Coordinates of C-alpha atoms in Angstrom, one line a residue:
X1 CA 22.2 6.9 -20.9
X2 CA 18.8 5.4 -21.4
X3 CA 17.1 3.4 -19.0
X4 CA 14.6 0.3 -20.1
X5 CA 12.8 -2.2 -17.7
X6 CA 12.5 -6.1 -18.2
X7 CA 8.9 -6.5 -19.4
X8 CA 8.4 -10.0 -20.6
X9 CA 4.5 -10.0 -21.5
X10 CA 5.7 -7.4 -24.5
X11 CA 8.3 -9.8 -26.0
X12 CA 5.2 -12.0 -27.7
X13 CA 3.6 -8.6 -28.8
X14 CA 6.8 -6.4 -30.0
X15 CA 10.0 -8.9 -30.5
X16 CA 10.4 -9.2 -34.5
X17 CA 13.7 -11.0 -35.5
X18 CA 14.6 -14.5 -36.8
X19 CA 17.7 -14.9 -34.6
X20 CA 15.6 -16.1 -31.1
X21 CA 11.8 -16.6 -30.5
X22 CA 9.9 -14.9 -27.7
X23 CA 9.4 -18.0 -25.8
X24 CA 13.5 -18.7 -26.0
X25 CA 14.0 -15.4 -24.5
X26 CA 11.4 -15.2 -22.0
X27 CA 12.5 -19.4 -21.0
X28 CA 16.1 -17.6 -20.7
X29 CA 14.6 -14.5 -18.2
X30 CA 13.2 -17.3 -15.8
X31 CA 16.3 -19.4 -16.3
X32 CA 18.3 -16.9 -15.3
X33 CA 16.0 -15.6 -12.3
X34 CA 15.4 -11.9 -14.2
X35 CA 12.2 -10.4 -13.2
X36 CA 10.0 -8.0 -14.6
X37 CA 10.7 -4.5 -13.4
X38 CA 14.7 -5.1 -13.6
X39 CA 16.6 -1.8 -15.0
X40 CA 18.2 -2.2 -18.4
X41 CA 21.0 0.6 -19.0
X42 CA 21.8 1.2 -22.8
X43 CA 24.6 3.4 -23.5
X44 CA 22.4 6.5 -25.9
X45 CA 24.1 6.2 -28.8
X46 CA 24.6 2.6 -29.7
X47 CA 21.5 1.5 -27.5
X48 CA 24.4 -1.3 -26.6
X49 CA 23.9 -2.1 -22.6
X50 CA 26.3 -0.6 -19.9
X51 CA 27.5 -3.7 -18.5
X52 CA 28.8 -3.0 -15.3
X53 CA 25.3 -1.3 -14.3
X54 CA 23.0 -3.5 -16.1
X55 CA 24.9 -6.1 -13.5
X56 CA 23.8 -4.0 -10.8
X57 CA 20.3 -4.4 -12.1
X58 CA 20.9 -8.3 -12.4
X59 CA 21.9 -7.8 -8.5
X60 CA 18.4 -6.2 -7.8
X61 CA 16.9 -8.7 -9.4
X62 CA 18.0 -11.4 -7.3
X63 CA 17.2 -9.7 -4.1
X64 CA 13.4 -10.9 -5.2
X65 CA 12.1 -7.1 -4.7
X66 CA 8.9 -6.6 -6.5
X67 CA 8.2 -4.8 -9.7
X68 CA 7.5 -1.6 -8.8
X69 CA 10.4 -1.3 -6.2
X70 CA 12.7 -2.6 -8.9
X71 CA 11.5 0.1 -11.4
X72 CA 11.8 2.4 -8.5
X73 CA 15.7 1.7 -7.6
X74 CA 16.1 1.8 -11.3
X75 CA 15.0 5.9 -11.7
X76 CA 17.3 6.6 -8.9
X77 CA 20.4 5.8 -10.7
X78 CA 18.8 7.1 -13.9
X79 CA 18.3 10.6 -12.6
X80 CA 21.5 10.5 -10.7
X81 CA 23.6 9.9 -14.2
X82 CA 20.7 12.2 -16.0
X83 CA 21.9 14.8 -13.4
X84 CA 25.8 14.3 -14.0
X85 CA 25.5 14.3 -17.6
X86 CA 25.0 18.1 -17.5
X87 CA 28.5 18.3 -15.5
X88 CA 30.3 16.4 -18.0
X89 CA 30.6 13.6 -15.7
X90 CA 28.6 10.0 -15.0
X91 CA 27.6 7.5 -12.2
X92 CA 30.9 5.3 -12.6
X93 CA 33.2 8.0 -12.8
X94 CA 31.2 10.2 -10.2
X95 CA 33.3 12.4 -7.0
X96 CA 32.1 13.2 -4.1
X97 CA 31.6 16.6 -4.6
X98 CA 29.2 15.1 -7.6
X99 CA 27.3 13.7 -5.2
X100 CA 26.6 16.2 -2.7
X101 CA 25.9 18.5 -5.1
X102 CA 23.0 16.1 -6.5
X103 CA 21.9 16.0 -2.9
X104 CA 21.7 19.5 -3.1
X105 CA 19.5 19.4 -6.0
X106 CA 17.0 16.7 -5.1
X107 CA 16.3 18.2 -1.8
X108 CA 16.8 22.0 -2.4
X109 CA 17.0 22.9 -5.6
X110 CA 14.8 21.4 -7.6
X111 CA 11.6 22.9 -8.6
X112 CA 9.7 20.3 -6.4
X113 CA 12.4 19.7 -4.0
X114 CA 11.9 15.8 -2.1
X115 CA 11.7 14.9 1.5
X116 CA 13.6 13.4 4.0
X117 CA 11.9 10.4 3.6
X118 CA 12.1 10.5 -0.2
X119 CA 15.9 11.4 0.1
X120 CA 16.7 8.7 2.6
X121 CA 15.0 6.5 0.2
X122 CA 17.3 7.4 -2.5
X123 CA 20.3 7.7 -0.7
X124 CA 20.2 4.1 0.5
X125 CA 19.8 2.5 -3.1
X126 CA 23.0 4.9 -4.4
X127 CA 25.0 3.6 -1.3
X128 CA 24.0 0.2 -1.9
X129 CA 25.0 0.7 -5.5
X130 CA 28.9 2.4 -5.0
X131 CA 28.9 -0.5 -2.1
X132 CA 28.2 -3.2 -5.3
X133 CA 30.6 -1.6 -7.8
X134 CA 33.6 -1.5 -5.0
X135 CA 32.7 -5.1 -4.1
X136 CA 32.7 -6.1 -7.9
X137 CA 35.9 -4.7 -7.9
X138 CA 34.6 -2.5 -10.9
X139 CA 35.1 0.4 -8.1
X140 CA 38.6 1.1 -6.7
X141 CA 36.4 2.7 -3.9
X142 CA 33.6 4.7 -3.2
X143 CA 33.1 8.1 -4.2
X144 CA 31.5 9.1 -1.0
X145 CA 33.7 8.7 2.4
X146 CA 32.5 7.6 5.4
X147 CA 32.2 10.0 8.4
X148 CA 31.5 9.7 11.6
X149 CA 29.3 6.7 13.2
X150 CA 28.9 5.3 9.5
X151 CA 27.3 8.4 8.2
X152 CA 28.4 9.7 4.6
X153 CA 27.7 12.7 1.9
X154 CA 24.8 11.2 0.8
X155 CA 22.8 10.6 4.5
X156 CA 19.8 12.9 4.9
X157 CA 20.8 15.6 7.3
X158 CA 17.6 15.2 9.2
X159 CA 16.2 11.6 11.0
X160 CA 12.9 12.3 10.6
X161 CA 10.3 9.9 12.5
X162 CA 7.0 7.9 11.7
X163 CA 4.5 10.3 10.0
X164 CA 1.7 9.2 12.3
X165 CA -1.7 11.1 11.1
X166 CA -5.0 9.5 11.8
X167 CA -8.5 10.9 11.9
X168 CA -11.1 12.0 14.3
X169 CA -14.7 10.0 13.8
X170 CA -16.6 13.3 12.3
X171 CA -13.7 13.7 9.9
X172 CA -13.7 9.8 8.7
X173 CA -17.3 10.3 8.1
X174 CA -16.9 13.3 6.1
X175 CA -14.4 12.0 4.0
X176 CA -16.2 8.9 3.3
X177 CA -19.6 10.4 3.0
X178 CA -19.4 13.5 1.0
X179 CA -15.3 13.2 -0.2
X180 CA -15.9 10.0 -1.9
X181 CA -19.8 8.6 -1.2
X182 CA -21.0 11.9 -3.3
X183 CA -23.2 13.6 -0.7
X184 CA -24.0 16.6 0.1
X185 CA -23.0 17.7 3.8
X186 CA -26.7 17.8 4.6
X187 CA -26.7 13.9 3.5
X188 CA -28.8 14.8 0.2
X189 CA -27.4 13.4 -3.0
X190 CA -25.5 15.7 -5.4
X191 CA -26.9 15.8 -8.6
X192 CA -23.8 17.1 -9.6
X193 CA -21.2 14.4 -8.4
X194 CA -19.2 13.7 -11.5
X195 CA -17.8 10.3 -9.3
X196 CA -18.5 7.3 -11.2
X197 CA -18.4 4.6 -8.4
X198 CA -19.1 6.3 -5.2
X199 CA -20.2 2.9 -3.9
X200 CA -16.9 1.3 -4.2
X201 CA -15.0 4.2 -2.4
X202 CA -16.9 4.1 0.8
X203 CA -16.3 0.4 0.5
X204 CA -12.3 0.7 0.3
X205 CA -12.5 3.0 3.3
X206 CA -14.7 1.4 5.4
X207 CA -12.5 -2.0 4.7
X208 CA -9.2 0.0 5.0
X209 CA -10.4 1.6 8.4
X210 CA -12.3 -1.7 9.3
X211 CA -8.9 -4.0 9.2
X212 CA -6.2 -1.3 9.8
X213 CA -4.6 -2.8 6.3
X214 CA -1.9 -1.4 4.2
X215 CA -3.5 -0.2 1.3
X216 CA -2.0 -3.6 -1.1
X217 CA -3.6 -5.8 1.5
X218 CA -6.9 -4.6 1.5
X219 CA -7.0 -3.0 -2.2
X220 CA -5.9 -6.3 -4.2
X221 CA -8.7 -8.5 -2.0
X222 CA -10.7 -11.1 -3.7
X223 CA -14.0 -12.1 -3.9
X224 CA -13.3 -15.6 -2.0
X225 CA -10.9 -13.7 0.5
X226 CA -13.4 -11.0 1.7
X227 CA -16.6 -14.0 1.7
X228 CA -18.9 -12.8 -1.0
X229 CA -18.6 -15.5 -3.0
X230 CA -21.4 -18.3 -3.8
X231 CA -21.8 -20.7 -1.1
X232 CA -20.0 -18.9 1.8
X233 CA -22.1 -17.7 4.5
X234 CA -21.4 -14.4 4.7
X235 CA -20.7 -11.9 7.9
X236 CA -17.1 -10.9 8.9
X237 CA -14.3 -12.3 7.2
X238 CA -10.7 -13.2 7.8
X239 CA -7.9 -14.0 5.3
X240 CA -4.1 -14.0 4.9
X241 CA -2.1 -11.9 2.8
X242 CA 1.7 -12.5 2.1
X243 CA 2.9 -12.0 -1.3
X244 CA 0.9 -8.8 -1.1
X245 CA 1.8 -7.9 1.9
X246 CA 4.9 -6.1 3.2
X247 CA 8.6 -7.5 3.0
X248 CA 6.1 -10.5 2.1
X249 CA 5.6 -11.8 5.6
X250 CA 2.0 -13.1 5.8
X251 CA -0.1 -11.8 8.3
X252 CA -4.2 -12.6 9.3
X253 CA -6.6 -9.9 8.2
X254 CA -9.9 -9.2 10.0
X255 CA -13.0 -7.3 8.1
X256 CA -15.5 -6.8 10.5
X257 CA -19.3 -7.2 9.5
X258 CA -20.0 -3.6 8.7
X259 CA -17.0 -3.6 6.5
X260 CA -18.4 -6.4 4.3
X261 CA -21.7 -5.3 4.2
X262 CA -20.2 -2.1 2.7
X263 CA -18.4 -4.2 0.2
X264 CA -21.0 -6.4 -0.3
X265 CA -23.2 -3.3 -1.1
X266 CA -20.8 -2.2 -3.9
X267 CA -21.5 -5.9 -5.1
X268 CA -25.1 -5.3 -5.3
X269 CA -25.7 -2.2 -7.0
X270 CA -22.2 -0.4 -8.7
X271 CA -20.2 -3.6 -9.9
X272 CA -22.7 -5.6 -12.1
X273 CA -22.8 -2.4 -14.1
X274 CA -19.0 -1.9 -15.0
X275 CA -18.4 -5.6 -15.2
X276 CA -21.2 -5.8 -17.6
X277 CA -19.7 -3.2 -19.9
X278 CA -16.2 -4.2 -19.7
X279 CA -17.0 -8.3 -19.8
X280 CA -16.6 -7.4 -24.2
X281 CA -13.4 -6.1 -23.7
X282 CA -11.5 -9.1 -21.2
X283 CA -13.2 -11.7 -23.6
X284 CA -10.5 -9.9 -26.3
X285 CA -8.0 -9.6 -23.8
X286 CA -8.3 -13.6 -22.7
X287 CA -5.4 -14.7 -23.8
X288 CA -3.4 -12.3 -21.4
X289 CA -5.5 -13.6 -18.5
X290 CA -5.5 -15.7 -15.8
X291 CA -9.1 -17.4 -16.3
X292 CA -9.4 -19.3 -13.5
X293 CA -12.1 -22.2 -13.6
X294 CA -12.1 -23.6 -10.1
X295 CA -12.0 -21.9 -6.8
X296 CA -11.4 -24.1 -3.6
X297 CA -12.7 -21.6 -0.5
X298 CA -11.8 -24.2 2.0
X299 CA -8.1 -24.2 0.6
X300 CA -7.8 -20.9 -0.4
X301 CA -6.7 -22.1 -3.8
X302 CA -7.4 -21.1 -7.3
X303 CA -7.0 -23.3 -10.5
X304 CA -7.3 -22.2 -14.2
X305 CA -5.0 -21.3 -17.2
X306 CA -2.5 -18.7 -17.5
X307 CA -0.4 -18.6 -21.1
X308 CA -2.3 -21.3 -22.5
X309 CA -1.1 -24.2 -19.1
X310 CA -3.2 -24.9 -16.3
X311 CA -1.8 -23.3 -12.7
X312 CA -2.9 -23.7 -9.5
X313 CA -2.0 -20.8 -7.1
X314 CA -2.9 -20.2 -3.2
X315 CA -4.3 -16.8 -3.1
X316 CA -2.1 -15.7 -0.5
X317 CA 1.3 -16.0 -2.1
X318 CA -0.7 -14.3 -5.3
X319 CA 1.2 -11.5 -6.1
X320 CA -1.3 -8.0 -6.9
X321 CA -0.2 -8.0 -10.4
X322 CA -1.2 -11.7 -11.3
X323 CA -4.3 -10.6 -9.0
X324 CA -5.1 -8.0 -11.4
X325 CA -5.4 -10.3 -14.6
X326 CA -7.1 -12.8 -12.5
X327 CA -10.6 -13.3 -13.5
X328 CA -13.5 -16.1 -13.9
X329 CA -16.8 -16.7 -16.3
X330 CA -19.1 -14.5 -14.7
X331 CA -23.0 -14.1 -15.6
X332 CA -21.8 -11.3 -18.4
X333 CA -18.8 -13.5 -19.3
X334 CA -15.3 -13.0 -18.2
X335 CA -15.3 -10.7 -14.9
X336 CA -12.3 -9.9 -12.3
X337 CA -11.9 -12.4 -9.3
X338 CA -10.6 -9.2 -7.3
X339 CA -13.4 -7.0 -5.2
X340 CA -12.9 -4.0 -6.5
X341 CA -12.9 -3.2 -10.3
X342 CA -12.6 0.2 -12.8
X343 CA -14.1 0.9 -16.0
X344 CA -11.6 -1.0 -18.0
X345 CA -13.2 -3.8 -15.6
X346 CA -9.7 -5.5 -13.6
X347 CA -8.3 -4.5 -10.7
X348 CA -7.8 -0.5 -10.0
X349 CA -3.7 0.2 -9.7
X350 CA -2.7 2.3 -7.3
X351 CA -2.7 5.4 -10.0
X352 CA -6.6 4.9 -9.9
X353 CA -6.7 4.8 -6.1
X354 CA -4.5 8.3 -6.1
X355 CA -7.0 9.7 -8.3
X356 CA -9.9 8.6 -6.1
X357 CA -8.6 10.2 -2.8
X358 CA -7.1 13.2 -4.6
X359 CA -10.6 14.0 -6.2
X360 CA -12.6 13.1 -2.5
X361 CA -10.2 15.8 -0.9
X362 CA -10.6 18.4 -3.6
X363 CA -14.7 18.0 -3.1
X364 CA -14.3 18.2 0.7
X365 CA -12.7 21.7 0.5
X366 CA -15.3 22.8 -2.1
X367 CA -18.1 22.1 0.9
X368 CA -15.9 22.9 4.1
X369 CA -17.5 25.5 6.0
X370 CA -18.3 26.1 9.9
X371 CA -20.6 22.9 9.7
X372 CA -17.9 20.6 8.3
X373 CA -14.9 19.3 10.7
X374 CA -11.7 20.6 10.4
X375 CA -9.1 19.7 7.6
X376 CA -5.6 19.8 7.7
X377 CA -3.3 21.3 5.4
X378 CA -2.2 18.2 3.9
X379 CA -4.3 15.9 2.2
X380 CA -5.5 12.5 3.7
X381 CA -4.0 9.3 2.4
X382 CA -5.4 6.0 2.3
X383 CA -2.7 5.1 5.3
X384 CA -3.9 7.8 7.4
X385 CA -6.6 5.4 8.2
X386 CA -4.0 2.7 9.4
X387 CA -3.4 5.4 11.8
X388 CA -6.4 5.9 12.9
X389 CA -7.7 2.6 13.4
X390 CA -4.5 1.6 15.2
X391 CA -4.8 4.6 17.8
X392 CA -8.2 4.2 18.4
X393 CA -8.2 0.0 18.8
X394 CA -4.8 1.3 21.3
X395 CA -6.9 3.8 23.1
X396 CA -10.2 1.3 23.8
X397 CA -7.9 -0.9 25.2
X398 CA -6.0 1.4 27.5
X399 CA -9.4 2.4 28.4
X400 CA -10.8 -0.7 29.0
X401 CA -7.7 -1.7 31.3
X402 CA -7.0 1.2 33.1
X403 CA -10.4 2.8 32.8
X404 CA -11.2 6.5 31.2
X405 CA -9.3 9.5 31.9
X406 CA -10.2 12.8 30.9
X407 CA -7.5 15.3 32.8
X408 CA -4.2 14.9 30.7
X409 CA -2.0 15.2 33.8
X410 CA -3.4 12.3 35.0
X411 CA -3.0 10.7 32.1
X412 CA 0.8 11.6 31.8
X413 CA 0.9 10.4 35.3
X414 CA -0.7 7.0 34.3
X415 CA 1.8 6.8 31.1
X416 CA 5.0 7.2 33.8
X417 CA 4.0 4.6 35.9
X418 CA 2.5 2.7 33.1
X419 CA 5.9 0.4 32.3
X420 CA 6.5 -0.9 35.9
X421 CA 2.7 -1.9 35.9
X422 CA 2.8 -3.5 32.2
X423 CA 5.9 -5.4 33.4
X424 CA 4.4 -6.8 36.7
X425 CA 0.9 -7.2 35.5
X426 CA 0.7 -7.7 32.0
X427 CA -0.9 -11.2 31.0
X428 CA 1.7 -12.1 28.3
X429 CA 4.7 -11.6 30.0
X430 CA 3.8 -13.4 33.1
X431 CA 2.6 -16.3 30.6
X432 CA 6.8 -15.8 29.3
X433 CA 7.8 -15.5 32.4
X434 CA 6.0 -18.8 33.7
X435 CA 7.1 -21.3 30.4
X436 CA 10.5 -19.6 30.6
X437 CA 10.3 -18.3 27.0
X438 CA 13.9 -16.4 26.0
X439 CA 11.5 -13.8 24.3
X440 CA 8.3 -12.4 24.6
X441 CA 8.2 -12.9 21.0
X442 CA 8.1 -17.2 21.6
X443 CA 4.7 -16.4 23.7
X444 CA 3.2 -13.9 20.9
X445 CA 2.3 -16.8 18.6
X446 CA -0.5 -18.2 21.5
X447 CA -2.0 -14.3 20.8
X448 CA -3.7 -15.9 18.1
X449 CA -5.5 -18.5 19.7
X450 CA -6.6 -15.4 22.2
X451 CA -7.7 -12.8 20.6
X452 CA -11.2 -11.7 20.5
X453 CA -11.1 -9.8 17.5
X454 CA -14.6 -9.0 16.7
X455 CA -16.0 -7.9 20.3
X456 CA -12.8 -5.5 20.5
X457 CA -13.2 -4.0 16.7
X458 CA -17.2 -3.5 17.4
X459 CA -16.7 -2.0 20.8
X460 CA -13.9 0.8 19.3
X461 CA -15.4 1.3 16.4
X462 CA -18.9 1.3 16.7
X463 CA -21.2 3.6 14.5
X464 CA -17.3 4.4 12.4
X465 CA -18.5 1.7 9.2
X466 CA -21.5 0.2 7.5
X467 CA -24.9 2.0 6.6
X468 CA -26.9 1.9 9.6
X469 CA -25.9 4.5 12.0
X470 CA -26.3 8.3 11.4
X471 CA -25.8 10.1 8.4
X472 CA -22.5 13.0 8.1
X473 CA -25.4 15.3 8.3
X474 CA -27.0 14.4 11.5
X475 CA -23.5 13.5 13.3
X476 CA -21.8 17.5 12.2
X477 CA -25.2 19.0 13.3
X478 CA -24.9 17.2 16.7
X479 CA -21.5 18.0 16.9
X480 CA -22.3 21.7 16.1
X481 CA -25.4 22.2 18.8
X482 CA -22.8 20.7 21.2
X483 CA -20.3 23.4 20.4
X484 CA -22.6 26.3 20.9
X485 CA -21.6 29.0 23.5
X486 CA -18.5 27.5 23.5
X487 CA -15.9 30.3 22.6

């Protein structure tokens, strides 16, 4: 079996035949709600689709996940049927025994065996795809029987919880300062930094740590979101993300001052320079591009032409794929709308992101020694600081209700008498209590109206972003004098 994807910017380029135009078929995708990303299963000889599993594909389709998850769901049952092809066997005609002995393979055997998480993953799209078949009546039953509580062959045989990891502030600095700034731990440049934009990776992290983002909904950002943009006044921002944002629910992002300064940095001196040399290139590539022509800030709505027809869009229901061929005349000519751009001058994917951290941690072990902070085994990921701004933004304000406490038992002690306190005492759910809301949940919308977001990020994170606190050098050399005779 091979395995295609629905990719309907190609028909223009690559469909040749006189029996249907591009335009028919791509009018017939959207007519029929098939979107880019969906899995296309051609039998290997005749190339002739498998119908009963390019239905399931149609059935992903219509669940509105996004490309990359649809491609994703697609390689599962690819492997799965790559896998029982060597046993004379395939995914419709599949036992149970087939099955665990793919689990088997994925999670053991392999030469890069997956996860739990990975696995669990997996497992869930194959059980949602023997649940389809049997429901399409294509499927007597499924292959794999149910056991107790629900369970299955295919279930991971391990629950494994949140993979919480977050960094302390030496560490965040070092990353940021030396992994991906290019510094030397002594703060001197290295001549010998072969990073090409150091700039606009101490930018993404102090944004990332700065708003406690997902990486989508702080890497896809544009120019009008984040406030540098002609006419605005500059100083901490605040935008919405929702089609970029997860299970698409929108949600209010905060970048503190430092965080845009940092960005707005990368504006001044690094992005001129690549847009300058890749403005040549778009100009070529216009007609796959979203050239937008009038911004409305107050709005938060962009106008200009995609496909030859004017479209307006709101930014926040802009999906990061139509952000990344979004761009507008600049002063070299045609220049991305999004903050951060690569060489080929649109919006880094997250391949280029990958490559950025992966090369930052690789540095950071060349220059770890007793002056440098401790790394873990595992290399950082953009999430990691997620993590860390949410546990540090918790611990402030634990502190600043219940005050400082260095000896753990009395914290522990604090913690167990902490629920029947929060329950009696806690603001919110005396303000339920009082309108006689069913849920706490009715009385978290007035949060909003509440929350004083930049006196508690500047409070917790102080010194953590921006340019004008101490370098990495002068924070590990504190750090190390007030280790000394310590043993």
């Amino acid at each position: 079996m091979d395995l295609a994807f629905v990719q309907s910017e190609l028909l223009e380029k690559y469909l040749d035949t006189d029996v249907i135009s591009a335009a028919r078929v791509t009018a017939l995708l959207e007519r029929r709600g098939i979107l880019d990303g969906t899995p296309v299963y051609l039998d290997e000889e005749t190339q002739t689709p498998i119908p009963a599993l390019c239905e399931f594909g149609r059935y992903l389709s219509t669940a509105l996940l996004d490309e990359s998850t649809l491609k994703d769901y697609g390689r599962v049952i690819g492997r799965l049927d790559d896998h029982l092809a060597g046993m004379d066997s395939d995914v419709l005609s599949a036992a149970e025994s087939d099955l665990v002995s793919y689990r088997g393979h994925r999670t053991e055997r392999q030469k890069k065996p997956v996860g739990a998480s990975v696995w669990s993953r997996e497992s869930f799209v194959l059980d949602d795809f023997y649940s389809f078949l049997v429901d399409r009546k294509i499927l007597l039953h499924r292959p794999a029987r149910l056991a107790a509580r629900g369970r299955n062959a295919l279930a991971p045989r391990v629950r494994s919880g949140m993979d919480i990891r977050h960094l302390t502030f030496e560490q965040y600095r070092y990353l940021r300062d030396v992994g991906l700034g290019g510094q030397l731990p002594n703060a001197e440049v290295d001549s010998a930094f072969r990073g090409w934009s150091p700039l606009r990776g101490r930018a993404g992290s102090d944004i990332a740590l700065g708003t406690g983002a997902r990486w989508r909904e702080w890497s896809t950002v544009l120019l009008p979101e984040i406030g540098l943009w002609p006419g605005m006044p500059g100083g901490a921002a605040e935008y919405v993300v929702q089609a970029c944002a997860k299970y698409g629910k929108a949600c209010s992002i905060y970048v503190p001052e430092d965080a845009v300064a940092s960005a707005d940095l990368f504006c001044l001196l690094e992005r001129p320079d690549i847009v300058r040399r890749a403005a040549r290139g778009l100009e070529r590539k216009a007609r796959d591009l979203f050239v937008v022509g009038e911004v409305d800030v107050a709005g938060g709505r962009v106008r200009g032409v995609l496909d030859g027809v004017v479209r307006e869009f709101e930014m926040s229901a802009m999906d990061a794929k139509l952000r990344r061929i979004t761009v507008h005349e600049g002063e070299f000519g045609l220049e991305a709308l999004s903050l951060f751009v690569c060489r080929g001058g649109l919006m880094p994917g997250a391949d280029a992101w990958k490559g950025y951290r992966h090369r930052a941690w690789t540095r950071m072990n060349e220059f770890a020694d007793g002056t440098t902070p401790h790394l873990p085994a595992r290399r950082w990921r953009w999430h990691d600081l997620r993590h860390t701004y949410a546990l540090q933004m918790l611990t402030y304000l634990e502190n600043r209700m219940d005050g400082p406490e260095p000896d753990q038992h009395a914290r522990r002690r604090r913690h167990r008498s902490y629920l029947t306190g929060h329950i009696r005492h806690n603001p919110l759910l005396i303000v339920s209590r009082r309108l006689g809301h069913a849920s706490p949940e009715t009385t978290y919308q007035y949060l909003q109206y509440t929350d004083d977001l930049i006196n508690e990020f500047e409070a917790a994170f102080a010194g953590w972003v921006g340019d004008d606190e101490a370098t990495y050098a002068e924070i590990a050399s504190h750090a190390l004098a007030s280790t000394k005779g310590v043993r």
